[in-house]
Tab-separated table of C-alpha atoms in Angstrom:
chain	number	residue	atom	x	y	z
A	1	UNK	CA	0.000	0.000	0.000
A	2	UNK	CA	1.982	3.352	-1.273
A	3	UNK	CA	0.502	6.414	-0.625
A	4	UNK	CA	1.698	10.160	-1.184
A	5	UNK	CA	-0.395	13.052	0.129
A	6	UNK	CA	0.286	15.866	-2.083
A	7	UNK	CA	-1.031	19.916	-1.638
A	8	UNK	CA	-3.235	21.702	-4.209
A	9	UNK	CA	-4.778	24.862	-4.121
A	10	UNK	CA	-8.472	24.958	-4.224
A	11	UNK	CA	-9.507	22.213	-6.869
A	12	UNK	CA	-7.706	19.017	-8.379
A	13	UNK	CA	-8.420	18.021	-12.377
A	14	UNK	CA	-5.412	15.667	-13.165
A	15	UNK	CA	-6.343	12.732	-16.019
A	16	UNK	CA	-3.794	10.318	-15.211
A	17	UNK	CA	-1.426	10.135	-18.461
A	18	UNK	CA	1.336	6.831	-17.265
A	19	UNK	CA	3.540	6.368	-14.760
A	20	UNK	CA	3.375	9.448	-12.231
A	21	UNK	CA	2.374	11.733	-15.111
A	22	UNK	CA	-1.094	13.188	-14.965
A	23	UNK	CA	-2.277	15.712	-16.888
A	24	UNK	CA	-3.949	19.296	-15.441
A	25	UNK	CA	-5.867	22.186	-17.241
A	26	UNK	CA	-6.442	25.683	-16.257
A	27	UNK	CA	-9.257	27.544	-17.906
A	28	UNK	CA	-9.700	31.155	-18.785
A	29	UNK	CA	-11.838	33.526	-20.665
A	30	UNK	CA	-10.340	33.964	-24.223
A	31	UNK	CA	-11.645	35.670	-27.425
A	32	UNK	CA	-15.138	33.352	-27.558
A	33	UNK	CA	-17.506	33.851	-25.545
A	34	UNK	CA	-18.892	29.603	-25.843
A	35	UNK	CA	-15.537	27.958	-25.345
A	36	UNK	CA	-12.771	29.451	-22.501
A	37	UNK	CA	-8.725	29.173	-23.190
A	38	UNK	CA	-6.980	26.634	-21.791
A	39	UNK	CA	-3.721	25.912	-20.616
A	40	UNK	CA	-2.195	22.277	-20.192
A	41	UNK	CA	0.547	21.631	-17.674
A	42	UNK	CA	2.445	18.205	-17.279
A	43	UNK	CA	2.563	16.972	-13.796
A	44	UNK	CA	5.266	14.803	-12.556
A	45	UNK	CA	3.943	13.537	-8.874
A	46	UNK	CA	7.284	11.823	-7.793
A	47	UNK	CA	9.039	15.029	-7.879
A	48	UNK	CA	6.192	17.047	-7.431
A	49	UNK	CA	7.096	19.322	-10.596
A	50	UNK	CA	4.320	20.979	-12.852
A	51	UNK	CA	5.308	22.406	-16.204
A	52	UNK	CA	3.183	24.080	-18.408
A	53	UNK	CA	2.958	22.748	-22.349
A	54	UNK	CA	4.118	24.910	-24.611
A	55	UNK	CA	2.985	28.552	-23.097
A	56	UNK	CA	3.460	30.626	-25.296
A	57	UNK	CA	0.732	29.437	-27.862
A	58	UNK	CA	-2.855	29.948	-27.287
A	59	UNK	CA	-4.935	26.891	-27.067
A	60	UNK	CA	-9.197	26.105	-27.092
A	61	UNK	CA	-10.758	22.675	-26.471
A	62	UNK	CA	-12.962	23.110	-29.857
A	63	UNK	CA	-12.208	19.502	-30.676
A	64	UNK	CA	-12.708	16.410	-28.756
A	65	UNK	CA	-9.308	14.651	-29.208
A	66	UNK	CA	-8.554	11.165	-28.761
A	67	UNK	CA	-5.620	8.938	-29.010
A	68	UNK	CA	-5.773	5.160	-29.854
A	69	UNK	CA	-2.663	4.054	-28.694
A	70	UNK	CA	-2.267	2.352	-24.849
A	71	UNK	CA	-0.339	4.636	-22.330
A	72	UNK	CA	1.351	6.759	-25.084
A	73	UNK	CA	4.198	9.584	-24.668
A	74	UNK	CA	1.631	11.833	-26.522
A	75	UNK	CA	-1.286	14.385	-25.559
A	76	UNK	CA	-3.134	16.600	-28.149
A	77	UNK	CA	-4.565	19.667	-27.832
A	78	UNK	CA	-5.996	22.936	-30.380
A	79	UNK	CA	-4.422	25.730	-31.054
A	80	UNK	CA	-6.050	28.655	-32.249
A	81	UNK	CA	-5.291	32.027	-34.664
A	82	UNK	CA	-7.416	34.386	-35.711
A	83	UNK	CA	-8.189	35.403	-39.828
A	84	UNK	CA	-9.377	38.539	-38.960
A	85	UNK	CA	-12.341	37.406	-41.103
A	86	UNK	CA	-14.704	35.930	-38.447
A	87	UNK	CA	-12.603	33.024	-38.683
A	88	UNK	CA	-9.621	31.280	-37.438
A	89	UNK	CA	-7.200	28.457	-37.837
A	90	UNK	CA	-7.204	25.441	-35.517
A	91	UNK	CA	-3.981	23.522	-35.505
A	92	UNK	CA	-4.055	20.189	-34.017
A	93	UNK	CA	-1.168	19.244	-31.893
A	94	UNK	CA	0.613	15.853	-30.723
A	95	UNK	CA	2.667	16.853	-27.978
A	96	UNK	CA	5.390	14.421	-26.522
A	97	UNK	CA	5.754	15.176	-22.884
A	98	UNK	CA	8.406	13.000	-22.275
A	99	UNK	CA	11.056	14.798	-24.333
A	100	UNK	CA	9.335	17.987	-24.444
A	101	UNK	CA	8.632	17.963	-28.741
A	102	UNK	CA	5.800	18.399	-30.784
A	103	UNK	CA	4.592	17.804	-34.081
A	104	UNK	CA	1.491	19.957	-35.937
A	105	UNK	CA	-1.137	16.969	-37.521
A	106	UNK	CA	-3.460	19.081	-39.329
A	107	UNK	CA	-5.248	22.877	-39.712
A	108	UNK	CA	-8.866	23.053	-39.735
A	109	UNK	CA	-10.726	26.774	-40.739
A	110	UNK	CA	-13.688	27.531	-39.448
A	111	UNK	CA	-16.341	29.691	-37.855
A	112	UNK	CA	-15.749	29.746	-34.012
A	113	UNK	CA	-19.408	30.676	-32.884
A	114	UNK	CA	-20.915	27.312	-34.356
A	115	UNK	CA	-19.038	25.575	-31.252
A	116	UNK	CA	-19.966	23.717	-28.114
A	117	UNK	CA	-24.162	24.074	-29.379
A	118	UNK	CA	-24.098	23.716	-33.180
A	119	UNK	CA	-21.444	22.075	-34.401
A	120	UNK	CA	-19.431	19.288	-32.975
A	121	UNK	CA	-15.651	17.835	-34.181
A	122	UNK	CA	-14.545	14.448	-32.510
A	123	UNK	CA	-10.671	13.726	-33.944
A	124	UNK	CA	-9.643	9.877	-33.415
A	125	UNK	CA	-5.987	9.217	-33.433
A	126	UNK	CA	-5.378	5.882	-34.756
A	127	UNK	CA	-1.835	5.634	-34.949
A	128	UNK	CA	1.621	7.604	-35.963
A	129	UNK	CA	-0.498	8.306	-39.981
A	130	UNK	CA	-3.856	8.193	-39.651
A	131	UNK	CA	-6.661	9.950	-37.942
A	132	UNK	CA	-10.565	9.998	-38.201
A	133	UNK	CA	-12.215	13.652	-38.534
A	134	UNK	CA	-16.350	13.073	-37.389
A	135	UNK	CA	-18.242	15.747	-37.838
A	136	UNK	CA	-21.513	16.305	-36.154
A	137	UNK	CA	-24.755	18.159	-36.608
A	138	UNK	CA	-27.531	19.180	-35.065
A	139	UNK	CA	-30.588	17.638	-35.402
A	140	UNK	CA	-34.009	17.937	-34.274
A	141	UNK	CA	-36.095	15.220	-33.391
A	142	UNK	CA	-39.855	14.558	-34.773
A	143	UNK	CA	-41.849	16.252	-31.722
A	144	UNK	CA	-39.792	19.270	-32.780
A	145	UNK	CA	-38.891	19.867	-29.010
A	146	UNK	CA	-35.320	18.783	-28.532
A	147	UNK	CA	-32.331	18.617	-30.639
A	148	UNK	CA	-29.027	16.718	-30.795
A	149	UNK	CA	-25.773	15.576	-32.228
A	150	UNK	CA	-27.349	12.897	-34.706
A	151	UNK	CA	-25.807	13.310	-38.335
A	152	UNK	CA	-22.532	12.134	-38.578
A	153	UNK	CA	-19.746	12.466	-41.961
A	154	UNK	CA	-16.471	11.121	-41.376
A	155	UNK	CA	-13.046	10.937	-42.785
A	156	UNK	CA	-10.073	8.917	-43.033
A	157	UNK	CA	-7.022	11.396	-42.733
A	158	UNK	CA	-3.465	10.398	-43.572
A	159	UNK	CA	-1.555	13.295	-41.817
A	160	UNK	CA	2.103	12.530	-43.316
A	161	UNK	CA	0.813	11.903	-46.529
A	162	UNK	CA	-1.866	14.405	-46.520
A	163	UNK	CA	-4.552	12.306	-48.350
A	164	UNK	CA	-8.095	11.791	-47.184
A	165	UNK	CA	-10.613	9.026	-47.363
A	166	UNK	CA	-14.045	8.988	-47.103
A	167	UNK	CA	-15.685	7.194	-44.809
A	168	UNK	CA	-18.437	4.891	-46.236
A	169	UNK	CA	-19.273	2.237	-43.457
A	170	UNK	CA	-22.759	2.278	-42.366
A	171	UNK	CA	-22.527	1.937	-38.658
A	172	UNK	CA	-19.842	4.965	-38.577
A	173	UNK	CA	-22.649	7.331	-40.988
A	174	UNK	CA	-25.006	6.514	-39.275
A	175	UNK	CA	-24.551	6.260	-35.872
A	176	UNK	CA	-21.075	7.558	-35.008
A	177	UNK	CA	-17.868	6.628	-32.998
A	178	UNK	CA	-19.016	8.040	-29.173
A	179	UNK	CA	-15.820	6.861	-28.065
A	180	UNK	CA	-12.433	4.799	-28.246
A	181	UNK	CA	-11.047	2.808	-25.119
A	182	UNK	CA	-6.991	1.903	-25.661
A	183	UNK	CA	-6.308	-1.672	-23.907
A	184	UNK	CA	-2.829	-2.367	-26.264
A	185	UNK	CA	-0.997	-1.343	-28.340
A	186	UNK	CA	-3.358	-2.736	-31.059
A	187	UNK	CA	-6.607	-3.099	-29.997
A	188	UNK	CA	-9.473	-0.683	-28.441
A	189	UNK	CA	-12.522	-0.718	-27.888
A	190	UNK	CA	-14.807	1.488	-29.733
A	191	UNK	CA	-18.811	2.467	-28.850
A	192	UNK	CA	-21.029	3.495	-31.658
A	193	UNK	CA	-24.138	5.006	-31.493
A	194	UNK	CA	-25.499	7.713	-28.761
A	195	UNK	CA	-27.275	6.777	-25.340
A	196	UNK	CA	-30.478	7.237	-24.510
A	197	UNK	CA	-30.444	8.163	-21.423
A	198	UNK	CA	-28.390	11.374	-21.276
A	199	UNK	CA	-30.620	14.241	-21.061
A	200	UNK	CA	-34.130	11.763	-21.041
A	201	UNK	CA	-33.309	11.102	-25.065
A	202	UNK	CA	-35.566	7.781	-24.582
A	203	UNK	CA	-38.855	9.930	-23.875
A	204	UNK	CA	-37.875	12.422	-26.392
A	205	UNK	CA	-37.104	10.422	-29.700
A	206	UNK	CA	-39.027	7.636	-30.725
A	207	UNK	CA	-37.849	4.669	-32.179
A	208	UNK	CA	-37.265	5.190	-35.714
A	209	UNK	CA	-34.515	8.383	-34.761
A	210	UNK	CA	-32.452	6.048	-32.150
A	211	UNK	CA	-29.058	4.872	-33.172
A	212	UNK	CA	-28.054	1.224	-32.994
A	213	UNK	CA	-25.606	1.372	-29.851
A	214	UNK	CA	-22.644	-1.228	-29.928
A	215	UNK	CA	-19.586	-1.826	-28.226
A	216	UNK	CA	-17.069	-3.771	-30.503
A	217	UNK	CA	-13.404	-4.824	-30.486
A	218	UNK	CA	-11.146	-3.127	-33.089
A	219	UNK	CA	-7.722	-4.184	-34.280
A	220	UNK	CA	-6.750	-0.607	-35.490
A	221	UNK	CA	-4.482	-2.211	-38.028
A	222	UNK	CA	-7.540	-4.010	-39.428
A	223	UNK	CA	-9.307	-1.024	-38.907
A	224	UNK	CA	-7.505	1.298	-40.809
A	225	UNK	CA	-6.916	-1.209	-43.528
A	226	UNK	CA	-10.741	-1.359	-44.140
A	227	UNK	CA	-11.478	2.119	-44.096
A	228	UNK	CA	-9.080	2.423	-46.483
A	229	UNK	CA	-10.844	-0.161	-48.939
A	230	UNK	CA	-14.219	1.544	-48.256
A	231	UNK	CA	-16.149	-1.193	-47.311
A	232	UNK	CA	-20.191	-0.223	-46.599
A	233	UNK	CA	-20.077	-2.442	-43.643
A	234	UNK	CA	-17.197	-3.746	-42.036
A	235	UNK	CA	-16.823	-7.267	-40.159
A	236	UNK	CA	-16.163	-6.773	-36.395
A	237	UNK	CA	-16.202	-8.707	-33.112
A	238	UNK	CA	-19.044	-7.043	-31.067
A	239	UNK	CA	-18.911	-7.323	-27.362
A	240	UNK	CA	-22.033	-5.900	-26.777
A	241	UNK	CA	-25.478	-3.883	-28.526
A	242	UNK	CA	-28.507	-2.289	-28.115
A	243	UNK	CA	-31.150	-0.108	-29.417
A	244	UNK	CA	-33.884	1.697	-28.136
A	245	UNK	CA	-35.437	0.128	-25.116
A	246	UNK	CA	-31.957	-0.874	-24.012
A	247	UNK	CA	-29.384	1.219	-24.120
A	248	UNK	CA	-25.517	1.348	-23.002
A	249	UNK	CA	-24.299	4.047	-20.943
A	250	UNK	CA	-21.297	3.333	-20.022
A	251	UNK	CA	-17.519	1.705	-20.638
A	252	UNK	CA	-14.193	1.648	-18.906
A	253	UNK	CA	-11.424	-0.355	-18.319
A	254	UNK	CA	-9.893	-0.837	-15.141
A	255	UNK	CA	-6.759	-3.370	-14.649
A	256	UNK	CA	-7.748	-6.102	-16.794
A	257	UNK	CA	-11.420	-5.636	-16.884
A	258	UNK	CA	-13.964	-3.754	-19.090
A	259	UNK	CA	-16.496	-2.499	-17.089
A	260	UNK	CA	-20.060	-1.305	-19.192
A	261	UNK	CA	-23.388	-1.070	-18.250
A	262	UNK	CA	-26.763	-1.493	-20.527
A	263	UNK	CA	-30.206	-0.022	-18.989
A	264	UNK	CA	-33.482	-0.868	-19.704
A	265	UNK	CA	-36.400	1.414	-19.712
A	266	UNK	CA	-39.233	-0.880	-19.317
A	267	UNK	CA	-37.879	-2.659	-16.519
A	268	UNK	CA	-36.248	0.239	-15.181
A	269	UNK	CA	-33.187	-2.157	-14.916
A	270	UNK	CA	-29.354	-1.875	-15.278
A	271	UNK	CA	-27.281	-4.780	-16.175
A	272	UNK	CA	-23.901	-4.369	-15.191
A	273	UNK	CA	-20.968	-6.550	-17.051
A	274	UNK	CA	-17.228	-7.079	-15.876
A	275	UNK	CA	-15.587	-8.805	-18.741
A	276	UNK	CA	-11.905	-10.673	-18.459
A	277	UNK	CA	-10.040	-9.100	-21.575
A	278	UNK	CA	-7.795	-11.883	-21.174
A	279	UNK	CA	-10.059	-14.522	-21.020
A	280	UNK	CA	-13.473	-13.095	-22.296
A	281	UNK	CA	-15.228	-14.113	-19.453
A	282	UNK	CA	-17.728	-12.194	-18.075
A	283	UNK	CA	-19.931	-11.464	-15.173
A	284	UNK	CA	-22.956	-9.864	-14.911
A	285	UNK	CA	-25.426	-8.393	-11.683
A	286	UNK	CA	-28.287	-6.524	-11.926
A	287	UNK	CA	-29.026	-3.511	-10.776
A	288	UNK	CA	-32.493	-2.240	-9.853
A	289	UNK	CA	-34.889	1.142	-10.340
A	290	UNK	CA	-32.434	2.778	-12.882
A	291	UNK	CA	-34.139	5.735	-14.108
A	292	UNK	CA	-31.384	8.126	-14.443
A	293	UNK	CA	-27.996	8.654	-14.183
A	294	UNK	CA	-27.244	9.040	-10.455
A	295	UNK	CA	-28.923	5.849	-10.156
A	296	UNK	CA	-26.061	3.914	-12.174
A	297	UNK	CA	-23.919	1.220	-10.176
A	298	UNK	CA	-20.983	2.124	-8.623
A	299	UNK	CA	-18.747	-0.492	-9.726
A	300	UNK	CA	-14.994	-1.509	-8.386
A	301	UNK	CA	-11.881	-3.965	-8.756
A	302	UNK	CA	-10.993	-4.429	-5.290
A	303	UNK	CA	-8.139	-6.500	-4.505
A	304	UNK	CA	-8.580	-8.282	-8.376
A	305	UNK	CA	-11.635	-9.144	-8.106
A	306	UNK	CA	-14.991	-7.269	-9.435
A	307	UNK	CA	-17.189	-5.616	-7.165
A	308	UNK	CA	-20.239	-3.474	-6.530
A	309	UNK	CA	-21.211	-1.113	-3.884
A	310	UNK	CA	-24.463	-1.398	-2.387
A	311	UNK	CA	-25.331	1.504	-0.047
A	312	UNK	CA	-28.263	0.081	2.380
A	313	UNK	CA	-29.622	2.618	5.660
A	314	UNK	CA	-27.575	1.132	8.297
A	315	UNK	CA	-24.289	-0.016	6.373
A	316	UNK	CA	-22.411	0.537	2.618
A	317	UNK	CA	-21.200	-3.044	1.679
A	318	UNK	CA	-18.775	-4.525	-1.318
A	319	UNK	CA	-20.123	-7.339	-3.185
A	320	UNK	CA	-17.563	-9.644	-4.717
A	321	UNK	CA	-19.078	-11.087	-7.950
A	322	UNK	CA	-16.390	-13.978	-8.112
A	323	UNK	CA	-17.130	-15.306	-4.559
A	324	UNK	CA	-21.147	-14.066	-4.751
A	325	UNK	CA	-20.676	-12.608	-1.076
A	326	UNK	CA	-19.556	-9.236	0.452
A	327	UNK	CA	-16.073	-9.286	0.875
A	328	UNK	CA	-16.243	-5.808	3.296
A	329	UNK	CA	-19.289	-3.691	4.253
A	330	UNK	CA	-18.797	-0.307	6.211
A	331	UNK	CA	-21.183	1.993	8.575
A	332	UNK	CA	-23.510	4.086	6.628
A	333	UNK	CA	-22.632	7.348	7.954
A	334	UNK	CA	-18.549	6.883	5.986
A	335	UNK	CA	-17.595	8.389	3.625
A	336	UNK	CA	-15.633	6.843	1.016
A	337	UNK	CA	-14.194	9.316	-1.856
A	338	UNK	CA	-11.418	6.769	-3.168
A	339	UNK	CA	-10.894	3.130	-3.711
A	340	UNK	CA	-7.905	1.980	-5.185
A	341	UNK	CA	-7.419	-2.198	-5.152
A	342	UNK	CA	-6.863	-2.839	-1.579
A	343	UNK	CA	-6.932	1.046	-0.676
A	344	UNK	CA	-10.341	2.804	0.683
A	345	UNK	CA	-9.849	6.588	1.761
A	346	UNK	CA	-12.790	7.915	3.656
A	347	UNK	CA	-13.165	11.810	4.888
A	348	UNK	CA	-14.524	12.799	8.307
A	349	UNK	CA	-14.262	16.467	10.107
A	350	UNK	CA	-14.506	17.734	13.387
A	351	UNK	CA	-15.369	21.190	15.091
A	352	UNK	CA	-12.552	22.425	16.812
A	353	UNK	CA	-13.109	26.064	18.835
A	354	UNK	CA	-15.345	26.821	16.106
A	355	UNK	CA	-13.209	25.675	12.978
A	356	UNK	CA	-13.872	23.167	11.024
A	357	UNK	CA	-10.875	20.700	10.557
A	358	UNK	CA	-10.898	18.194	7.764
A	359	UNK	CA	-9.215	14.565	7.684
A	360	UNK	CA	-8.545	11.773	5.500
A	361	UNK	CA	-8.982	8.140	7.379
A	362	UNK	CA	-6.661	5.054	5.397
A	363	UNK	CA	-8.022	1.610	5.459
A	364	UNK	CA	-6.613	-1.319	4.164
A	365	UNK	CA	-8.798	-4.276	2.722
A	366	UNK	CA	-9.976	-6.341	3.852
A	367	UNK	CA	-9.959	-4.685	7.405
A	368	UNK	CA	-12.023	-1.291	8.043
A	369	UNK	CA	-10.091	-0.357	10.580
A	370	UNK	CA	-8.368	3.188	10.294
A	371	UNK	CA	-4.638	2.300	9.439
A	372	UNK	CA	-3.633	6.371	8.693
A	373	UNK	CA	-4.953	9.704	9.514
A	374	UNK	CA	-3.782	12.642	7.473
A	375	UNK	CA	-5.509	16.259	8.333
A	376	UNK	CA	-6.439	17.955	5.024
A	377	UNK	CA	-9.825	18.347	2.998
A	378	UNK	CA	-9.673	15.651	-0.025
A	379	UNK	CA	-9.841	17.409	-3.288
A	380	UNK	CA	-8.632	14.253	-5.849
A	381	UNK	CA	-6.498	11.508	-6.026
A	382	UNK	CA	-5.088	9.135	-9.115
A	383	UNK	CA	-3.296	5.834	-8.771
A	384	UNK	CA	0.338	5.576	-10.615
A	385	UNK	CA	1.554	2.667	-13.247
A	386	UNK	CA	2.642	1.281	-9.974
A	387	UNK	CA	-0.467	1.427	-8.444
A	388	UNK	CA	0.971	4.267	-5.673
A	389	UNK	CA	-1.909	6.454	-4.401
A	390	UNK	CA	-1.467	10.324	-4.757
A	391	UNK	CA	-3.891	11.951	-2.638
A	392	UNK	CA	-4.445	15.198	-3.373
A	393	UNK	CA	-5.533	18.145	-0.420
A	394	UNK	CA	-6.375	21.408	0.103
């Protein structure tokens, strides 16, 4: 159990990057009024050294940017300059923040003002040539009384040799890439399709605007390959689909697990899936009255092994779904705000002459005993390569 406590200021947004490296961003206003600047520093938590990338260049998250390759040297960010015509340039950047270099992958002109509500640009970054471009629309549904990011036109982009390729797969046209998971250095996993339940989209649209929703393993090698022949429908391995009454709304991987959920509307149900990448083996739990999202299961690998929490009046407990019993169950008035494998960090305060004073309580599976106090109100925290906890205060 390694743990480093580590002082912030008043918030914590690191996205863990590899080894001790997370990533932070500072927002500010800039020249749009929709999207703010942002600046990007690398964080090194073993030395506790934060350096901002690149700082002199001025940078906008107008594009969701995405990399396909497992733990990579490389982040990617926007930068913008302006035409002096209503419009500016957007260069896309791959950033190496090991050694500090950077590359430029592509320009893209356009009108600032149609972005975050109009317009919508998701970049994919396959590997060190290619890249997909989606581009998304608005579009309103047939009650004409809500509106979304439904039409979809891709492209295949060969940044080195600057050639594009249209995108002709049906899935992709029609119902999008919502997102790519890297597990190696080959394969992701990619989800097509949008959910219903964000913002009550299953009350909303009926069931001739829904997408097909699938979650599918992709050998990007393969994957680039057939793009590249423009196949109408490419052959892959799905893990997982739905459509309209069911609907997936969630996916992440977490040591060697993927980790989605599929809801269903009718029965108000979620059905919650670990799946062994290495063996393909899955388990599965239900979870019941799912009507939203605060009502999704809060799911765990604790110690290696899958697990859910169930919160209950008198006690929270963690249900192992290899041994099908609750491997450790706590009082209902802790809080736990972190749970790394055999780590659980819980928060409790006391009044002291009139102060509040804020502390973080260590326990160690599979006791609940307190094994470290540290005074300090928990802001964040990230687990290393090495599976060190960095607990972040205020």
């Amino acid at each position: 159990m390694n743990i480093r406590f580590l002082a912030q200021s008043e918030y914590f947004n690191g996205i863990h990057l590899k080894d001790d490296i997370i990533l932070e961003k500072e927002y500010e206003q800039g020249p749009f009024t929709s999207v703010p600047k942002v600046r990007y520093f690398i964080y090194r938590l073993e030395d506790n050294v934060r350096t901002e990338v690149l700082p002199r260049t001025d940078k906008v998250e107008a594009f969701i940017i995405s990399e396909c390759a497992y733990r990579s040297d490389y982040i990617y960010f926007t930068e913008y300059d302006d035409q002096y015509d209503g419009t500016y340039l957007f260069n896309i950047i791959k950033y190496n923040f090991i050694d500090d270099t950077w590359t430029k992958l592509i320009t893209l002109k356009d009108d600032m003002s149609y972005y975050p509500y109009n317009k919508q640009i998701k970049i994919f970054v396959l590997d060190d040539s290619n890249l997909i471009i989606q581009r998304a629309i608005k579009r309103r549904n047939l009650q004409d009384n809500y509106e979304g990011f439904f039409e979809f036109s891709s492209i295949l982009f060969n940044y080195k040799e600057n050639k594009q390729t249209p995108i002709v797969d049906e899935n992709l046209l029609l119902n999008g890439i919502e997102y790519i998971i890297p597990f190696t250095n080959n394969t992701c996993i990619m989800k097509t399709g949008f959910s219903l339940l964000e913002e009550n989209r299953y009350a909303l649209l009926s069931k001739e605007e829904a997408s097909v929703e699938s979650l599918i393993f992709v050998n990007i090698s393969q994957f680039i390959s057939d793009l590249l022949l423009q196949q109408p429908s490419m052959v892959t391995q799905t893990i997982d689909h739905a459509f309209y009454d069911d609907t997936i709304c969630s996916a992440r991987i977490v040591d060697n697990y993927l980790i989605y959920s599929k809801v269903n509307f009718e029965n108000k149900e979620e059905k919650v899936v670990f799946q062994n990448l290495s063996t393909r083996e899955s388990m599965e739990c239900i979870n019941q009255n799912v009507a939203s999202t605060n009502r999704l299961a809060k799911t765990y690998i604790i110690n290696g092994q899958p697990h859910i929490r169930i919160d209950k009046e008198d006690k929270i407990e963690f249900f192992n779904l290899e041994e099908k019993e609750v491997s450790i169950s706590f009082k209902s008035d802790t809080d736990i705000v972190y749970v790394n494998n055999n780590l659980f960090v819980s928060v409790s305060k006391k009044n002291v002459l009139g102060k509040t004073k804020y502390y973080l309580n260590i326990h160690k599976f599979p006791s609940t005993d307190v094994v470290m106090t540290e005074k300090g109100e928990f802001i964040g925290a990230v687990a290393s390569d090495d599976d060190t906890s960095y607990i972040f205060l205020k």
